[in-house]
Amino acid sequence: MTSEPRRDPLTDGLLTPENSALLVIDYQPTQVQSINSIDRAQLIRNIATTVKLARTFDIPIVLSTVNVATGRNKGTIPALADLLTGVPSLDRTSINAWEDVAFRAAVSATARKKLIIAALWTEACLTFPTLDALREGFEVFPVVDAVGGTSVIAHETAITRVTRAGAQPVSIAQLACELQRDWNRTDTVQAFVDELTEAGIFLKLG
């Protein structure tokens, strides 16, 4: 076995558990029910896998909702909230999370410049903070199979827009492999395999 010594995880050009943070924005009943670019049950499974990966690799998570305090909306869907125990939920009125003071402070507090982002809808709640973060020098990685829009064309147009602005789309499988990187990092191997098997990415044997 000839793997090189691990590169500095803080300066690595790829995503590492030490140089990235996960932003989870607006996975609320109203938003989920209006998604038409991906099967909604699959969407929920995919964002759950994304959060589990972040937990496995001890990546800081910033969680935000919109319009809960105003009474216009409900909080994070239970299937996701149960995985985010202990993560404070930052409620906003701004559609663009980047324009919320508490949200921006929470992102800054992670001290990470690589932002993995999942938000509903793709065309608004993902696009707007992505474009703003890119302008401020962050690297942004939208998880394309854990997000969705009000239509296929709305979702695809949004991904095209942020990609042209400099965002780097990733899939769940790509994200998992980038974080694990080497089978010799045994502390996370079993959870890595279990989470991708549960997601249907790895074939379940036996």
One Martini backbone bead per residue (centre of mass of N, CA, C, O) as a GRO file, in nm:
protein
  206
    1MET     BB    1   0.095   0.037   0.024
    2THR     BB    2   0.107   0.395  -0.124
    3SER     BB    3   0.013   0.615   0.041
    4GLU     BB    4   0.019   0.919   0.115
    5PRO     BB    5   0.045   1.146   0.315
    6ARG     BB    6  -0.143   1.355   0.459
    7ARG     BB    7  -0.266   1.635   0.389
    8ASP     BB    8  -0.333   1.938   0.467
    9PRO     BB    9  -0.659   1.996   0.576
   10LEU     BB   10  -0.659   2.318   0.559
   11THR     BB   11  -0.513   2.342   0.249
   12ASP     BB   12  -0.676   2.170   0.092
   13GLY     BB   13  -0.842   2.172  -0.216
   14LEU     BB   14  -1.012   1.978  -0.090
   15LEU     BB   15  -1.234   1.834   0.094
   16THR     BB   16  -1.257   1.856   0.453
   17PRO     BB   17  -1.336   1.839   0.783
   18GLU     BB   18  -1.139   2.104   0.845
   19ASN     BB   19  -1.245   2.308   0.579
   20SER     BB   20  -1.560   2.266   0.643
   21ALA     BB   21  -1.912   2.349   0.591
   22LEU     BB   22  -2.261   2.313   0.671
   23LEU     BB   23  -2.552   2.425   0.495
   24VAL     BB   24  -2.894   2.437   0.625
   25ILE     BB   25  -3.181   2.541   0.422
   26ASP     BB   26  -3.522   2.516   0.437
   27TYR     BB   27  -3.639   2.226   0.564
   28GLN     BB   28  -3.964   2.261   0.504
   29PRO     BB   29  -4.279   2.181   0.437
   30THR     BB   30  -4.341   2.390   0.215
   31GLN     BB   31  -4.087   2.339   0.045
   32VAL     BB   32  -4.110   2.035   0.000
   33GLN     BB   33  -4.406   2.041  -0.131
   34SER     BB   34  -4.280   2.229  -0.388
   35ILE     BB   35  -4.125   1.999  -0.510
   36ASN     BB   36  -4.040   1.905  -0.882
   37SER     BB   37  -3.728   1.784  -0.944
   38ILE     BB   38  -3.781   1.567  -0.713
   39ASP     BB   39  -3.834   1.329  -0.518
   40ARG     BB   40  -3.926   1.386  -0.199
   41ALA     BB   41  -3.826   1.131  -0.055
   42GLN     BB   42  -3.544   1.143  -0.178
   43LEU     BB   43  -3.465   1.416  -0.072
   44ILE     BB   44  -3.477   1.339   0.228
   45ARG     BB   45  -3.267   1.115   0.214
   46ASN     BB   46  -3.035   1.296   0.104
   47ILE     BB   47  -3.016   1.504   0.334
   48ALA     BB   48  -2.971   1.298   0.554
   49THR     BB   49  -2.702   1.192   0.445
   50THR     BB   50  -2.552   1.460   0.455
   51VAL     BB   51  -2.575   1.497   0.763
   52LYS     BB   52  -2.442   1.232   0.846
   53LEU     BB   53  -2.169   1.296   0.725
   54ALA     BB   54  -2.112   1.545   0.894
   55ARG     BB   55  -2.119   1.392   1.161
   56THR     BB   56  -1.900   1.181   1.107
   57PHE     BB   57  -1.681   1.430   1.029
   58ASP     BB   58  -1.721   1.681   1.210
   59ILE     BB   59  -1.900   1.904   1.078
   60PRO     BB   60  -2.006   2.201   1.068
   61ILE     BB   61  -2.341   2.334   1.139
   62VAL     BB   62  -2.579   2.538   0.961
   63LEU     BB   63  -2.904   2.630   1.069
   64SER     BB   64  -3.203   2.725   0.874
   65THR     BB   65  -3.493   2.939   0.876
   66VAL     BB   66  -3.825   3.054   0.764
   67ASN     BB   67  -4.093   3.204   0.928
   68VAL     BB   68  -4.152   3.094   1.221
   69ALA     BB   69  -4.187   3.342   1.415
   70THR     BB   70  -4.431   3.461   1.233
   71GLY     BB   71  -4.621   3.193   1.153
   72ARG     BB   72  -4.577   3.110   0.830
   73ASN     BB   73  -4.405   2.864   0.943
   74LYS     BB   74  -4.231   2.575   0.977
   75GLY     BB   75  -4.004   2.377   1.073
   76THR     BB   76  -3.800   2.144   1.055
   77ILE     BB   77  -3.814   1.849   0.955
   78PRO     BB   78  -3.812   1.573   1.149
   79ALA     BB   79  -3.611   1.390   0.984
   80LEU     BB   80  -3.388   1.620   1.034
   81ALA     BB   81  -3.403   1.725   1.324
   82ASP     BB   82  -3.313   1.450   1.457
   83LEU     BB   83  -3.009   1.493   1.330
   84LEU     BB   84  -2.987   1.808   1.477
   85THR     BB   85  -2.910   1.774   1.753
   86GLY     BB   86  -2.773   2.077   1.894
   87VAL     BB   87  -2.856   2.254   1.653
   88PRO     BB   88  -2.909   2.561   1.588
   89SER     BB   89  -3.191   2.757   1.491
   90LEU     BB   90  -3.206   3.004   1.235
   91ASP     BB   91  -3.422   3.261   1.208
   92ARG     BB   92  -3.598   3.423   0.932
   93THR     BB   93  -3.704   3.668   0.671
   94SER     BB   94  -3.497   3.616   0.467
   95ILE     BB   95  -3.444   3.454   0.179
   96ASN     BB   96  -3.152   3.549   0.223
   97ALA     BB   97  -2.933   3.432   0.447
   98TRP     BB   98  -2.691   3.641   0.400
   99GLU     BB   99  -2.897   3.881   0.522
  100ASP     BB  100  -2.835   3.750   0.804
  101VAL     BB  101  -2.672   3.808   1.089
  102ALA     BB  102  -2.670   3.530   1.236
  103PHE     BB  103  -2.582   3.360   0.999
  104ARG     BB  104  -2.316   3.500   0.936
  105ALA     BB  105  -2.192   3.451   1.216
  106ALA     BB  106  -2.199   3.140   1.203
  107VAL     BB  107  -2.017   3.108   0.963
  108SER     BB  108  -1.774   3.262   1.079
  109ALA     BB  109  -1.738   3.072   1.336
  110THR     BB  110  -1.616   2.825   1.171
  111ALA     BB  111  -1.362   2.911   0.991
  112ARG     BB  112  -1.470   2.848   0.697
  113LYS     BB  113  -1.426   2.849   0.322
  114LYS     BB  114  -1.589   2.580   0.283
  115LEU     BB  115  -1.919   2.550   0.142
  116ILE     BB  116  -2.171   2.337   0.212
  117ILE     BB  117  -2.484   2.327   0.025
  118ALA     BB  118  -2.833   2.316   0.147
  119ALA     BB  119  -3.141   2.414  -0.031
  120LEU     BB  120  -3.473   2.565  -0.015
  121TRP     BB  121  -3.459   2.658  -0.302
  122THR     BB  122  -3.245   2.661  -0.557
  123GLU     BB  123  -3.344   2.949  -0.690
  124ALA     BB  124  -3.294   3.087  -0.391
  125CYS     BB  125  -3.179   2.964  -0.107
  126LEU     BB  126  -2.916   2.886  -0.270
  127THR     BB  127  -2.831   3.109  -0.471
  128PHE     BB  128  -2.796   3.369  -0.303
  129PRO     BB  129  -2.573   3.280  -0.092
  130THR     BB  130  -2.375   3.179  -0.301
  131LEU     BB  131  -2.316   3.444  -0.448
  132ASP     BB  132  -2.226   3.603  -0.196
  133ALA     BB  133  -1.997   3.415  -0.099
  134LEU     BB  134  -1.825   3.432  -0.354
  135ARG     BB  135  -1.776   3.744  -0.337
  136GLU     BB  136  -1.627   3.684  -0.038
  137GLY     BB  137  -1.428   3.413  -0.099
  138PHE     BB  138  -1.581   3.165  -0.111
  139GLU     BB  139  -1.638   2.825  -0.123
  140VAL     BB  140  -1.892   2.644  -0.317
  141PHE     BB  141  -2.100   2.333  -0.245
  142PRO     BB  142  -2.346   2.199  -0.403
  143VAL     BB  143  -2.594   1.951  -0.334
  144VAL     BB  144  -2.766   1.833  -0.601
  145ASP     BB  145  -2.922   1.567  -0.454
  146ALA     BB  146  -3.028   1.769  -0.188
  147VAL     BB  147  -3.193   1.939  -0.393
  148GLY     BB  148  -3.463   2.177  -0.500
  149GLY     BB  149  -3.733   2.267  -0.717
  150THR     BB  150  -4.032   2.374  -0.874
  151SER     BB  151  -3.853   2.268  -1.114
  152VAL     BB  152  -3.637   2.149  -1.332
  153ILE     BB  153  -3.559   2.422  -1.465
  154ALA     BB  154  -3.510   2.577  -1.204
  155HIS     BB  155  -3.283   2.401  -1.097
  156GLU     BB  156  -3.090   2.401  -1.345
  157THR     BB  157  -3.059   2.708  -1.369
  158ALA     BB  158  -2.934   2.750  -1.089
  159ILE     BB  159  -2.685   2.569  -1.123
  160THR     BB  160  -2.575   2.723  -1.363
  161ARG     BB  161  -2.543   2.998  -1.231
  162VAL     BB  162  -2.348   2.918  -0.994
  163THR     BB  163  -2.132   2.786  -1.168
  164ARG     BB  164  -2.059   3.042  -1.336
  165ALA     BB  165  -1.974   3.192  -1.057
  166GLY     BB  166  -1.800   2.923  -0.902
  167ALA     BB  167  -1.935   2.688  -0.827
  168GLN     BB  168  -1.914   2.333  -0.683
  169PRO     BB  169  -2.063   2.072  -0.764
  170VAL     BB  170  -2.210   1.800  -0.571
  171SER     BB  171  -2.239   1.483  -0.462
  172ILE     BB  172  -2.281   1.257  -0.225
  173ALA     BB  173  -2.063   1.057  -0.316
  174GLN     BB  174  -1.842   1.266  -0.358
  175LEU     BB  175  -1.839   1.379  -0.074
  176ALA     BB  176  -1.773   1.120   0.078
  177CYS     BB  177  -1.502   1.055  -0.073
  178GLU     BB  178  -1.360   1.324  -0.007
  179LEU     BB  179  -1.364   1.289   0.304
  180GLN     BB  180  -1.229   1.011   0.326
  181ARG     BB  181  -1.012   0.913   0.071
  182ASP     BB  182  -0.908   0.682   0.293
  183TRP     BB  183  -0.918   0.363   0.423
  184ASN     BB  184  -0.705   0.428   0.661
  185ARG     BB  185  -0.947   0.597   0.788
  186THR     BB  186  -1.100   0.409   1.022
  187ASP     BB  187  -1.301   0.583   1.198
  188THR     BB  188  -1.511   0.626   0.923
  189VAL     BB  189  -1.569   0.372   0.750
  190GLN     BB  190  -1.831   0.244   0.856
  191ALA     BB  191  -2.016   0.492   0.824
  192PHE     BB  192  -1.964   0.538   0.528
  193VAL     BB  193  -2.081   0.266   0.436
  194ASP     BB  194  -2.358   0.278   0.574
  195GLU     BB  195  -2.463   0.544   0.440
  196LEU     BB  196  -2.432   0.446   0.139
  197THR     BB  197  -2.609   0.198   0.170
  198GLU     BB  198  -2.870   0.337   0.271
  199ALA     BB  199  -2.872   0.524   0.000
  200GLY     BB  200  -2.792   0.313  -0.249
  201ILE     BB  201  -2.484   0.326  -0.347
  202PHE     BB  202  -2.431   0.077  -0.204
  203LEU     BB  203  -2.420  -0.255  -0.198
  204LYS     BB  204  -2.611  -0.489  -0.038
  205LEU     BB  205  -2.489  -0.757   0.146
  206GLY     BB  206  -2.667  -1.042   0.269
   0.00000   0.00000   0.00000
